[in-house]
mmCIF file of C-alpha atoms in Angstrom:
data_model
loop_
_atom_site.group_PDB
_atom_site.id
_atom_site.type_symbol
_atom_site.label_atom_id
_atom_site.label_comp_id
_atom_site.label_asym_id
_atom_site.label_seq_id
_atom_site.Cartn_x
_atom_site.Cartn_y
_atom_site.Cartn_z
ATOM 1 C CA MET A 1 -10.107 -2.384 1.180
ATOM 2 C CA THR A 2 -13.328 -2.540 3.176
ATOM 3 C CA SER A 3 -13.790 -2.923 6.901
ATOM 4 C CA SER A 4 -14.947 -6.520 6.284
ATOM 5 C CA VAL A 5 -11.362 -7.504 5.367
ATOM 6 C CA VAL A 6 -9.728 -9.149 8.371
ATOM 7 C CA PRO A 7 -5.965 -9.491 7.879
ATOM 8 C CA VAL A 8 -4.297 -12.663 9.126
ATOM 9 C CA TRP A 9 -1.108 -12.396 11.168
ATOM 10 C CA LEU A 10 1.447 -15.215 11.002
ATOM 11 C CA ASP A 11 4.646 -15.220 13.043
ATOM 12 C CA ALA A 12 7.370 -17.531 11.709
ATOM 13 C CA GLY A 13 9.977 -16.409 14.227
ATOM 14 C CA SER A 14 13.675 -16.755 13.407
ATOM 15 C CA VAL A 15 14.531 -18.991 10.453
ATOM 16 C CA SER A 16 17.538 -19.713 8.262
ATOM 17 C CA ALA A 17 18.155 -17.430 5.299
ATOM 18 C CA GLN A 18 17.142 -20.135 2.822
ATOM 19 C CA THR A 19 13.960 -20.915 4.740
ATOM 20 C CA MET A 20 13.105 -17.235 4.999
ATOM 21 C CA HIS A 21 12.971 -16.672 1.244
ATOM 22 C CA ALA A 22 11.328 -20.025 0.534
ATOM 23 C CA LEU A 23 8.637 -19.422 3.151
ATOM 24 C CA TYR A 24 7.207 -16.162 1.868
ATOM 25 C CA THR A 25 7.699 -17.250 -1.750
ATOM 26 C CA GLY A 26 5.661 -20.393 -1.077
ATOM 27 C CA MET A 27 3.014 -18.416 0.802
ATOM 28 C CA ALA A 28 2.469 -16.226 -2.253
ATOM 29 C CA ALA A 29 2.579 -19.099 -4.763
ATOM 30 C CA CYS A 30 0.025 -21.078 -2.742
ATOM 31 C CA THR A 31 -2.393 -18.170 -2.464
ATOM 32 C CA ARG A 32 -5.975 -18.950 -3.523
ATOM 33 C CA ASP A 33 -8.599 -16.551 -4.821
ATOM 34 C CA ASP A 34 -10.540 -16.663 -1.546
ATOM 35 C CA ASP A 35 -7.566 -16.271 0.787
ATOM 36 C CA PRO A 36 -7.534 -13.296 3.159
ATOM 37 C CA VAL A 37 -4.798 -10.689 3.329
ATOM 38 C CA ARG A 38 -1.902 -12.338 5.181
ATOM 39 C CA VAL A 39 1.095 -10.799 6.889
ATOM 40 C CA LEU A 40 4.074 -13.023 7.629
ATOM 41 C CA TRP A 41 6.469 -11.731 10.297
ATOM 42 C CA LEU A 42 9.941 -13.263 10.576
ATOM 43 C CA GLN A 43 13.684 -12.722 10.915
ATOM 44 C CA SER A 44 16.652 -14.397 9.288
ATOM 45 C CA SER A 45 18.885 -16.205 11.754
ATOM 46 C CA GLU A 46 21.987 -15.354 9.704
ATOM 47 C CA ASP A 47 23.517 -12.439 7.845
ATOM 48 C CA HIS A 48 23.217 -12.811 4.087
ATOM 49 C CA VAL A 49 23.011 -10.953 0.794
ATOM 50 C CA SER A 50 19.770 -11.234 -1.153
ATOM 51 C CA VAL A 51 19.766 -10.669 -4.926
ATOM 52 C CA GLY A 52 16.783 -9.715 -7.060
ATOM 53 C CA ALA A 53 14.667 -12.110 -9.105
ATOM 54 C CA SER A 54 16.474 -11.430 -12.389
ATOM 55 C CA GLN A 55 19.828 -10.217 -11.047
ATOM 56 C CA ASP A 56 23.080 -11.938 -12.018
ATOM 57 C CA PRO A 57 25.012 -12.227 -8.721
ATOM 58 C CA ALA A 58 28.264 -13.035 -10.514
ATOM 59 C CA ALA A 59 28.107 -9.664 -12.289
ATOM 60 C CA ASP A 60 27.357 -7.564 -9.209
ATOM 61 C CA LEU A 61 28.958 -9.405 -6.292
ATOM 62 C CA ASP A 62 32.344 -10.719 -5.266
ATOM 63 C CA LEU A 63 31.087 -14.277 -4.841
ATOM 64 C CA ALA A 64 34.483 -15.628 -3.797
ATOM 65 C CA GLY A 65 34.742 -12.899 -1.177
ATOM 66 C CA CYS A 66 31.242 -13.664 0.116
ATOM 67 C CA ALA A 67 32.098 -17.358 0.393
ATOM 68 C CA LYS A 68 35.358 -16.581 2.199
ATOM 69 C CA GLN A 69 33.447 -14.521 4.775
ATOM 70 C CA GLY A 70 30.744 -17.178 5.108
ATOM 71 C CA ILE A 71 28.035 -14.867 3.762
ATOM 72 C CA PRO A 72 25.327 -16.740 1.820
ATOM 73 C CA VAL A 73 24.015 -15.195 -1.403
ATOM 74 C CA LEU A 74 20.362 -16.052 -1.980
ATOM 75 C CA ARG A 75 17.865 -15.150 -4.661
ATOM 76 C CA ARG A 76 14.480 -13.678 -3.841
ATOM 77 C CA PRO A 77 11.380 -13.491 -6.103
ATOM 78 C CA LEU A 78 11.142 -9.730 -5.508
ATOM 79 C CA GLY A 79 12.788 -7.254 -7.864
ATOM 80 C CA GLY A 80 15.707 -4.911 -7.361
ATOM 81 C CA GLY A 81 19.395 -5.373 -6.704
ATOM 82 C CA ALA A 82 21.567 -6.843 -3.981
ATOM 83 C CA VAL A 83 20.580 -6.020 -0.397
ATOM 84 C CA TRP A 84 22.131 -6.852 2.938
ATOM 85 C CA VAL A 85 19.915 -8.735 5.398
ATOM 86 C CA GLU A 86 21.222 -8.678 8.950
ATOM 87 C CA ALA A 87 20.632 -11.562 11.341
ATOM 88 C CA GLY A 88 17.638 -10.699 13.486
ATOM 89 C CA GLN A 89 16.480 -7.900 11.183
ATOM 90 C CA PRO A 90 12.667 -7.614 11.416
ATOM 91 C CA CYS A 91 10.958 -8.410 8.112
ATOM 92 C CA PHE A 92 7.362 -8.649 6.975
ATOM 93 C CA PHE A 93 5.693 -9.995 3.856
ATOM 94 C CA LEU A 94 2.194 -9.101 2.740
ATOM 95 C CA ALA A 95 0.401 -11.658 0.527
ATOM 96 C CA MET A 96 -2.860 -10.996 -1.284
ATOM 97 C CA PRO A 97 -4.856 -12.719 -4.036
ATOM 98 C CA ARG A 98 -3.937 -11.189 -7.371
ATOM 99 C CA HIS A 99 -7.552 -10.575 -8.382
ATOM 100 C CA SER A 100 -8.134 -8.383 -5.323
ATOM 101 C CA LEU A 101 -5.572 -5.809 -6.462
ATOM 102 C CA ALA A 102 -7.404 -3.351 -8.665
ATOM 103 C CA ARG A 103 -4.164 -1.649 -9.743
ATOM 104 C CA GLY A 104 -1.807 -4.627 -9.544
ATOM 105 C CA HIS A 105 1.555 -4.009 -7.937
ATOM 106 C CA ARG A 106 0.825 -0.289 -7.574
ATOM 107 C CA HIS A 107 -2.020 -1.197 -5.253
ATOM 108 C CA LEU A 108 0.150 -3.707 -3.386
ATOM 109 C CA PHE A 109 2.991 -1.201 -2.912
ATOM 110 C CA SER A 110 0.489 1.367 -1.691
ATOM 111 C CA VAL A 111 -0.735 -0.962 1.046
ATOM 112 C CA GLY A 112 2.667 -2.385 1.986
ATOM 113 C CA MET A 113 4.585 0.885 2.000
ATOM 114 C CA GLY A 114 1.745 2.550 3.865
ATOM 115 C CA LEU A 115 2.143 -0.022 6.628
ATOM 116 C CA ALA A 116 5.936 0.420 6.748
ATOM 117 C CA VAL A 117 5.663 4.214 6.934
ATOM 118 C CA ALA A 118 3.040 3.940 9.677
ATOM 119 C CA VAL A 119 5.387 1.727 11.708
ATOM 120 C CA LEU A 120 8.325 4.119 11.420
ATOM 121 C CA ARG A 121 6.173 7.099 12.318
ATOM 122 C CA GLN A 122 4.760 5.307 15.354
ATOM 123 C CA LEU A 123 8.327 4.696 16.477
ATOM 124 C CA GLY A 124 9.243 8.369 16.209
ATOM 125 C CA LEU A 125 10.418 8.969 12.642
ATOM 126 C CA GLU A 126 7.797 11.505 11.630
ATOM 127 C CA ALA A 127 9.828 12.762 8.655
ATOM 128 C CA VAL A 128 9.808 9.508 6.659
ATOM 129 C CA GLU A 129 8.481 9.721 3.107
ATOM 130 C CA THR A 130 8.052 7.404 0.132
ATOM 131 C CA ARG A 131 10.030 7.783 -3.081
ATOM 132 C CA SER A 132 9.190 5.249 -5.754
ATOM 133 C CA GLN A 133 9.571 1.881 -3.987
ATOM 134 C CA ASP A 134 11.846 3.143 -1.202
ATOM 135 C CA ILE A 135 11.300 4.937 2.090
ATOM 136 C CA TRP A 136 13.511 7.949 2.861
ATOM 137 C CA ILE A 137 14.275 10.214 5.771
ATOM 138 C CA HIS A 138 16.364 13.406 5.782
ATOM 139 C CA GLY A 139 17.522 12.811 2.197
ATOM 140 C CA ARG A 140 18.655 9.218 2.770
ATOM 141 C CA LYS A 141 17.116 5.850 2.011
ATOM 142 C CA ILE A 142 16.183 3.963 5.171
ATOM 143 C CA MET A 143 14.147 1.140 3.709
ATOM 144 C CA GLY A 144 13.706 -0.657 0.397
ATOM 145 C CA THR A 145 10.722 -2.727 -0.663
ATOM 146 C CA GLY A 146 9.821 -5.167 -3.419
ATOM 147 C CA ALA A 147 6.945 -7.152 -4.859
ATOM 148 C CA ALA A 148 6.252 -10.155 -7.058
ATOM 149 C CA THR A 149 3.375 -12.066 -8.617
ATOM 150 C CA LEU A 150 3.443 -15.837 -8.157
ATOM 151 C CA GLU A 151 0.569 -17.847 -9.609
ATOM 152 C CA LYS A 152 -2.643 -16.404 -8.116
ATOM 153 C CA GLY A 153 -0.870 -14.508 -5.358
ATOM 154 C CA CYS A 154 1.047 -11.263 -5.031
ATOM 155 C CA VAL A 155 3.589 -10.614 -2.308
ATOM 156 C CA PHE A 156 5.111 -7.413 -0.966
ATOM 157 C CA GLY A 157 8.258 -7.612 1.127
ATOM 158 C CA ALA A 158 10.135 -5.171 3.337
ATOM 159 C CA SER A 159 12.633 -5.243 6.168
ATOM 160 C CA PHE A 160 13.314 -2.581 8.782
ATOM 161 C CA LEU A 161 16.954 -1.585 8.472
ATOM 162 C CA VAL A 162 17.896 -1.475 12.141
ATOM 163 C CA ARG A 163 21.649 -1.619 11.490
ATOM 164 C CA PHE A 164 23.409 -1.411 8.126
ATOM 165 C CA PRO A 165 27.051 -2.578 8.314
ATOM 166 C CA ILE A 166 28.303 -0.611 5.333
ATOM 167 C CA GLU A 167 31.832 -2.020 5.287
ATOM 168 C CA ARG A 168 30.614 -5.627 5.364
ATOM 169 C CA PHE A 169 28.186 -5.013 2.532
ATOM 170 C CA LEU A 170 30.860 -3.155 0.591
ATOM 171 C CA SER A 171 33.197 -6.139 0.870
ATOM 172 C CA CYS A 172 30.567 -8.259 -0.892
ATOM 173 C CA ILE A 173 30.125 -6.166 -4.032
ATOM 174 C CA PHE A 174 32.080 -6.689 -7.224
ATOM 175 C CA SER A 175 34.952 -4.222 -7.586
ATOM 176 C CA PRO A 176 36.425 -3.707 -11.076
ATOM 177 C CA SER A 177 39.427 -1.808 -9.651
ATOM 178 C CA ASP A 178 41.152 -0.967 -6.378
ATOM 179 C CA GLY A 179 39.582 2.491 -6.188
ATOM 180 C CA TYR A 180 35.986 1.565 -6.977
ATOM 181 C CA ARG A 181 34.969 0.638 -3.431
ATOM 182 C CA GLU A 182 36.644 3.825 -2.173
ATOM 183 C CA TRP A 183 34.029 5.755 -4.147
ATOM 184 C CA VAL A 184 31.108 3.525 -3.213
ATOM 185 C CA LEU A 185 31.816 3.815 0.525
ATOM 186 C CA PRO A 186 31.159 7.585 0.927
ATOM 187 C CA ALA A 187 28.206 7.331 -1.452
ATOM 188 C CA LEU A 188 26.665 4.642 0.765
ATOM 189 C CA ARG A 189 27.322 6.687 3.899
ATOM 190 C CA GLU A 190 25.673 9.707 2.318
ATOM 191 C CA GLY A 191 22.783 7.934 0.627
ATOM 192 C CA VAL A 192 21.687 5.196 3.062
ATOM 193 C CA THR A 193 20.802 5.342 6.748
ATOM 194 C CA ASP A 194 19.411 2.963 9.366
ATOM 195 C CA CYS A 195 17.298 3.024 12.512
ATOM 196 C CA GLU A 196 20.309 3.025 14.831
ATOM 197 C CA ARG A 197 21.491 6.210 13.135
ATOM 198 C CA GLU A 198 18.096 7.912 13.214
ATOM 199 C CA MET A 199 16.755 6.715 16.584
ATOM 200 C CA VAL A 200 18.732 6.506 19.834
ATOM 201 C CA PRO A 201 18.176 3.972 21.152
ATOM 202 C CA ALA A 202 16.838 1.994 18.198
ATOM 203 C CA PRO A 203 13.617 0.053 18.895
ATOM 204 C CA ASP A 204 13.876 -3.680 19.488
ATOM 205 C CA ASN A 205 12.055 -6.256 17.383
ATOM 206 C CA ASP A 206 9.108 -6.409 19.771
ATOM 207 C CA ALA A 207 8.533 -2.686 19.244
ATOM 208 C CA PHE A 208 8.561 -3.116 15.466
ATOM 209 C CA ARG A 209 6.227 -6.093 15.751
ATOM 210 C CA GLU A 210 3.729 -4.250 17.947
ATOM 211 C CA ALA A 211 3.834 -1.174 15.712
ATOM 212 C CA LEU A 212 3.142 -3.241 12.588
ATOM 213 C CA PHE A 213 0.270 -5.021 14.301
ATOM 214 C CA GLU A 214 -1.212 -1.634 15.219
ATOM 215 C CA ALA A 215 -0.645 -0.308 11.689
ATOM 216 C CA LEU A 216 -2.586 -3.272 10.322
ATOM 217 C CA ARG A 217 -5.426 -2.658 12.752
ATOM 218 C CA HIS A 218 -5.605 0.979 11.765
ATOM 219 C CA ARG A 219 -5.310 0.276 8.014
ATOM 220 C CA PHE A 220 -8.080 -2.331 7.884
ATOM 221 C CA GLY A 221 -10.224 -1.028 10.720
ATOM 222 C CA VAL A 222 -10.318 -4.390 12.514
ATOM 223 C CA HIS A 223 -8.091 -6.329 14.864
ATOM 224 C CA PRO A 224 -5.854 -8.701 12.857
ATOM 225 C CA LYS A 225 -6.532 -12.399 13.341
ATOM 226 C CA THR A 226 -3.489 -14.163 14.778
ATOM 227 C CA VAL A 227 -3.113 -17.641 13.290
ATOM 228 C CA GLU A 228 -0.515 -20.217 14.240
ATOM 229 C CA LEU A 229 1.678 -21.315 11.341
ATOM 230 C CA SER A 230 1.195 -25.077 11.568
ATOM 231 C CA PRO A 231 4.124 -27.416 10.818
ATOM 232 C CA ALA A 232 2.245 -28.882 7.855
ATOM 233 C CA LEU A 233 1.467 -25.510 6.262
ATOM 234 C CA ARG A 234 4.988 -24.295 6.969
ATOM 235 C CA ALA A 235 6.488 -27.354 5.255
ATOM 236 C CA ALA A 236 4.159 -26.996 2.260
ATOM 237 C CA TRP A 237 5.056 -23.335 1.762
ATOM 238 C CA ILE A 238 8.774 -24.017 2.073
ATOM 239 C CA ALA A 239 8.632 -26.861 -0.454
ATOM 240 C CA ARG A 240 6.652 -24.776 -2.938
ATOM 241 C CA GLY A 241 8.863 -21.770 -2.382
ATOM 242 C CA ARG A 242 12.007 -23.761 -3.106
ATOM 243 C CA GLU A 243 10.508 -24.917 -6.386
ATOM 244 C CA GLU A 244 9.745 -21.345 -7.401
ATOM 245 C CA LEU A 245 13.228 -20.130 -6.435
ATOM 246 C CA GLU A 246 14.876 -22.992 -8.328
ATOM 247 C CA ASP A 247 12.918 -21.961 -11.431
ATOM 248 C CA LEU A 248 14.193 -18.407 -11.031
ATOM 249 C CA GLU A 249 17.779 -19.692 -10.975
ATOM 250 C CA GLN A 250 17.226 -21.171 -14.434
ATOM 251 C CA GLY A 251 15.952 -17.921 -15.937
ATOM 252 C CA ASP A 252 17.818 -15.182 -17.752
ATOM 253 C CA THR A 253 19.696 -12.856 -15.425
ATOM 254 C CA HIS A 254 21.542 -9.575 -15.814
ATOM 255 C CA SER A 255 23.341 -6.958 -13.785
ATOM 256 C CA ALA A 256 20.966 -4.852 -11.702
ATOM 257 C CA VAL A 257 22.838 -1.720 -12.840
ATOM 258 C CA PRO A 258 25.162 -2.235 -15.826
ATOM 259 C CA SER A 259 28.770 -1.381 -14.872
ATOM 260 C CA GLY A 260 27.762 0.062 -11.532
ATOM 261 C CA ILE A 261 25.737 0.047 -8.338
ATOM 262 C CA ARG A 262 22.575 1.815 -7.238
ATOM 263 C CA ILE A 263 23.106 3.515 -3.882
ATOM 264 C CA ASN A 264 19.554 4.782 -3.779
ATOM 265 C CA ARG A 265 17.038 6.026 -6.313
ATOM 266 C CA VAL A 266 19.124 9.094 -7.239
ATOM 267 C CA ASN A 267 22.712 8.033 -6.584
ATOM 268 C CA HIS A 268 24.760 5.635 -8.717
ATOM 269 C CA VAL A 269 28.450 4.811 -8.975
ATOM 270 C CA PHE A 270 29.884 3.368 -12.199
ATOM 271 C CA GLU A 271 33.151 2.174 -13.626
ATOM 272 C CA THR A 272 33.850 1.158 -17.213
ATOM 273 C CA SER A 273 36.709 0.907 -19.684
ATOM 274 C CA SER A 274 37.469 3.397 -22.442
ATOM 275 C CA ARG A 275 40.190 4.298 -24.932
ATOM 276 C CA CYS A 276 41.862 6.344 -22.198
ATOM 277 C CA GLY A 277 41.735 3.605 -19.562
ATOM 278 C CA ARG A 278 39.338 3.102 -16.670
ATOM 279 C CA LEU A 279 36.566 5.670 -16.311
ATOM 280 C CA ARG A 280 34.790 6.063 -12.938
ATOM 281 C CA LEU A 281 31.662 8.119 -12.330
ATOM 282 C CA HIS A 282 29.303 9.127 -9.519
ATOM 283 C CA VAL A 283 25.954 10.466 -10.720
ATOM 284 C CA ALA A 284 23.758 12.221 -8.137
ATOM 285 C CA GLY A 285 20.304 12.982 -9.462
ATOM 286 C CA THR A 286 20.825 14.432 -12.935
ATOM 287 C CA ALA A 287 24.367 15.722 -12.427
ATOM 288 C CA ILE A 288 27.908 14.365 -12.302
ATOM 289 C CA ARG A 289 29.128 14.475 -8.687
ATOM 290 C CA ARG A 290 32.569 12.918 -9.275
ATOM 291 C CA ILE A 291 34.469 11.600 -12.268
ATOM 292 C CA TRP A 292 37.916 10.071 -12.764
ATOM 293 C CA CYS A 293 39.915 8.753 -15.699
ATOM 294 C CA GLU A 294 42.979 6.548 -15.544
ATOM 295 C CA GLU A 295 44.807 8.739 -18.059
ATOM 296 C CA PRO A 296 46.096 11.783 -16.089
ATOM 297 C CA ARG A 297 45.806 14.291 -18.931
ATOM 298 C CA ILE A 298 42.194 13.317 -19.620
ATOM 299 C CA ASN A 299 41.400 13.226 -15.906
ATOM 300 C CA GLU A 300 42.586 16.830 -15.474
ATOM 301 C CA VAL A 301 40.236 17.964 -18.224
ATOM 302 C CA LEU A 302 37.302 16.038 -16.760
ATOM 303 C CA GLN A 303 37.757 17.656 -13.334
ATOM 304 C CA LYS A 304 37.610 21.112 -14.903
ATOM 305 C CA ARG A 305 34.960 20.514 -17.534
ATOM 306 C CA VAL A 306 32.217 18.087 -16.455
ATOM 307 C CA ILE A 307 31.648 18.201 -12.665
ATOM 308 C CA GLY A 308 28.080 19.358 -12.118
ATOM 309 C CA LEU A 309 26.991 18.821 -15.725
ATOM 310 C CA ALA A 310 24.184 16.532 -16.835
ATOM 311 C CA PRO A 311 25.658 13.155 -17.868
ATOM 312 C CA GLU A 312 24.258 13.454 -21.388
ATOM 313 C CA ARG A 313 26.230 13.095 -24.611
ATOM 314 C CA LEU A 314 25.568 16.457 -26.257
ATOM 315 C CA VAL A 315 26.102 18.419 -23.039
ATOM 316 C CA LEU A 316 29.379 16.667 -22.278
ATOM 317 C CA ARG A 317 30.682 16.759 -25.839
ATOM 318 C CA ALA A 318 30.078 20.491 -26.058
ATOM 319 C CA SER A 319 32.157 21.076 -22.938
ATOM 320 C CA LEU A 320 34.897 18.512 -23.585
ATOM 321 C CA SER A 321 35.448 19.483 -27.209
ATOM 322 C CA GLN A 322 36.932 22.767 -26.022
ATOM 323 C CA SER A 323 39.878 20.904 -24.441
ATOM 324 C CA LEU A 324 40.065 17.474 -26.099
ATOM 325 C CA GLU A 325 40.348 16.234 -29.641
ATOM 326 C CA PRO A 326 36.909 15.465 -31.115
ATOM 327 C CA SER A 327 37.302 11.672 -31.087
ATOM 328 C CA LEU A 328 38.163 11.577 -27.377
ATOM 329 C CA ALA A 329 35.443 14.069 -26.467
ATOM 330 C CA ASP A 330 32.937 11.899 -28.296
ATOM 331 C CA GLU A 331 34.271 8.664 -26.770
ATOM 332 C CA ILE A 332 33.953 9.884 -23.192
ATOM 333 C CA SER A 333 30.636 11.633 -23.646
ATOM 334 C CA CYS A 334 29.110 8.555 -25.315
ATOM 335 C CA ARG A 335 30.311 6.201 -22.574
ATOM 336 C CA VAL A 336 29.015 8.418 -19.765
ATOM 337 C CA ASP A 337 25.716 8.905 -21.586
ATOM 338 C CA ALA A 338 25.304 5.122 -22.022
ATOM 339 C CA LEU A 339 25.803 4.546 -18.305
ATOM 340 C CA TYR A 340 23.292 7.235 -17.446
ATOM 341 C CA ARG A 341 20.708 5.925 -19.920
ATOM 342 C CA GLY A 342 20.934 2.556 -18.203
ATOM 343 C CA ILE A 343 19.482 3.980 -14.974
ATOM 344 C CA ARG A 344 17.415 6.940 -16.158
ATOM 345 C CA THR A 345 13.658 6.579 -15.761
ATOM 346 C CA PRO A 346 11.199 8.186 -18.179
#
């Protein structure tokens, strides 16, 4: 970026959940090669769950439970898994022409996450740091981000997690058994935090807005240009965004994390079936934090033999084969290894 780049600031205010996702999607899809960097600031007027571009909500969410609670489930063009969006939660979306990004999404994430970190540090969270596409503080995730390419435009999106109602989000996820959510709950409490937890009192939306505006000014070296989002442009972006989101609904989808849920980048909870009944697992980093099997005899062995081990087939089989018959040791080690391979990054 050079000092000649003047970012454009657009404030959409509070909009419905459907309008929110359509608006920034349309902004990106309508981007032209000569468009400036644009930042769209808005809030959803309603609580909802947002699923990733290629995520199958039926595999990862309790859709009937969401409907019963009146919680909409909406797709976004950005990647990742299901996220909770609170009514009034401050969100921003950064749109840039694709050709201007020398390193593609890496470049876009660098700019967008840099702005988010600058905001949090301005507001007093000096210890925030980036890990992959998330922002962490004190060993917990406080903010997730995402990006997408739509036609000639690229968009980065992020929301400041002022308050994360863990129990409400937990009630929305798919649960293969009665005990599954009981494991996910402490993992969420340990692995995710919010601004209310880290800052007392938490800043209001005006404070976040002013901090982001200042972060933009500092990042680009010029005062952002505030532009009114005209009714005509707003309607055009929403219409285009709805078309793009409808196309995504027709595409192939899959579970964000096969047989489990990602708590943060290094914490995952799984549950699957095996010859010895249900098998539940919490992987923290590269080690097994908790494990449970429906068959009591097998479960007793697992508690003694695999806690703290790497969830890899050869490691587990070597330990389990000392207490279980070879076929069972191989069955369990293979199933745990398959779950781990599904989330492990090179």
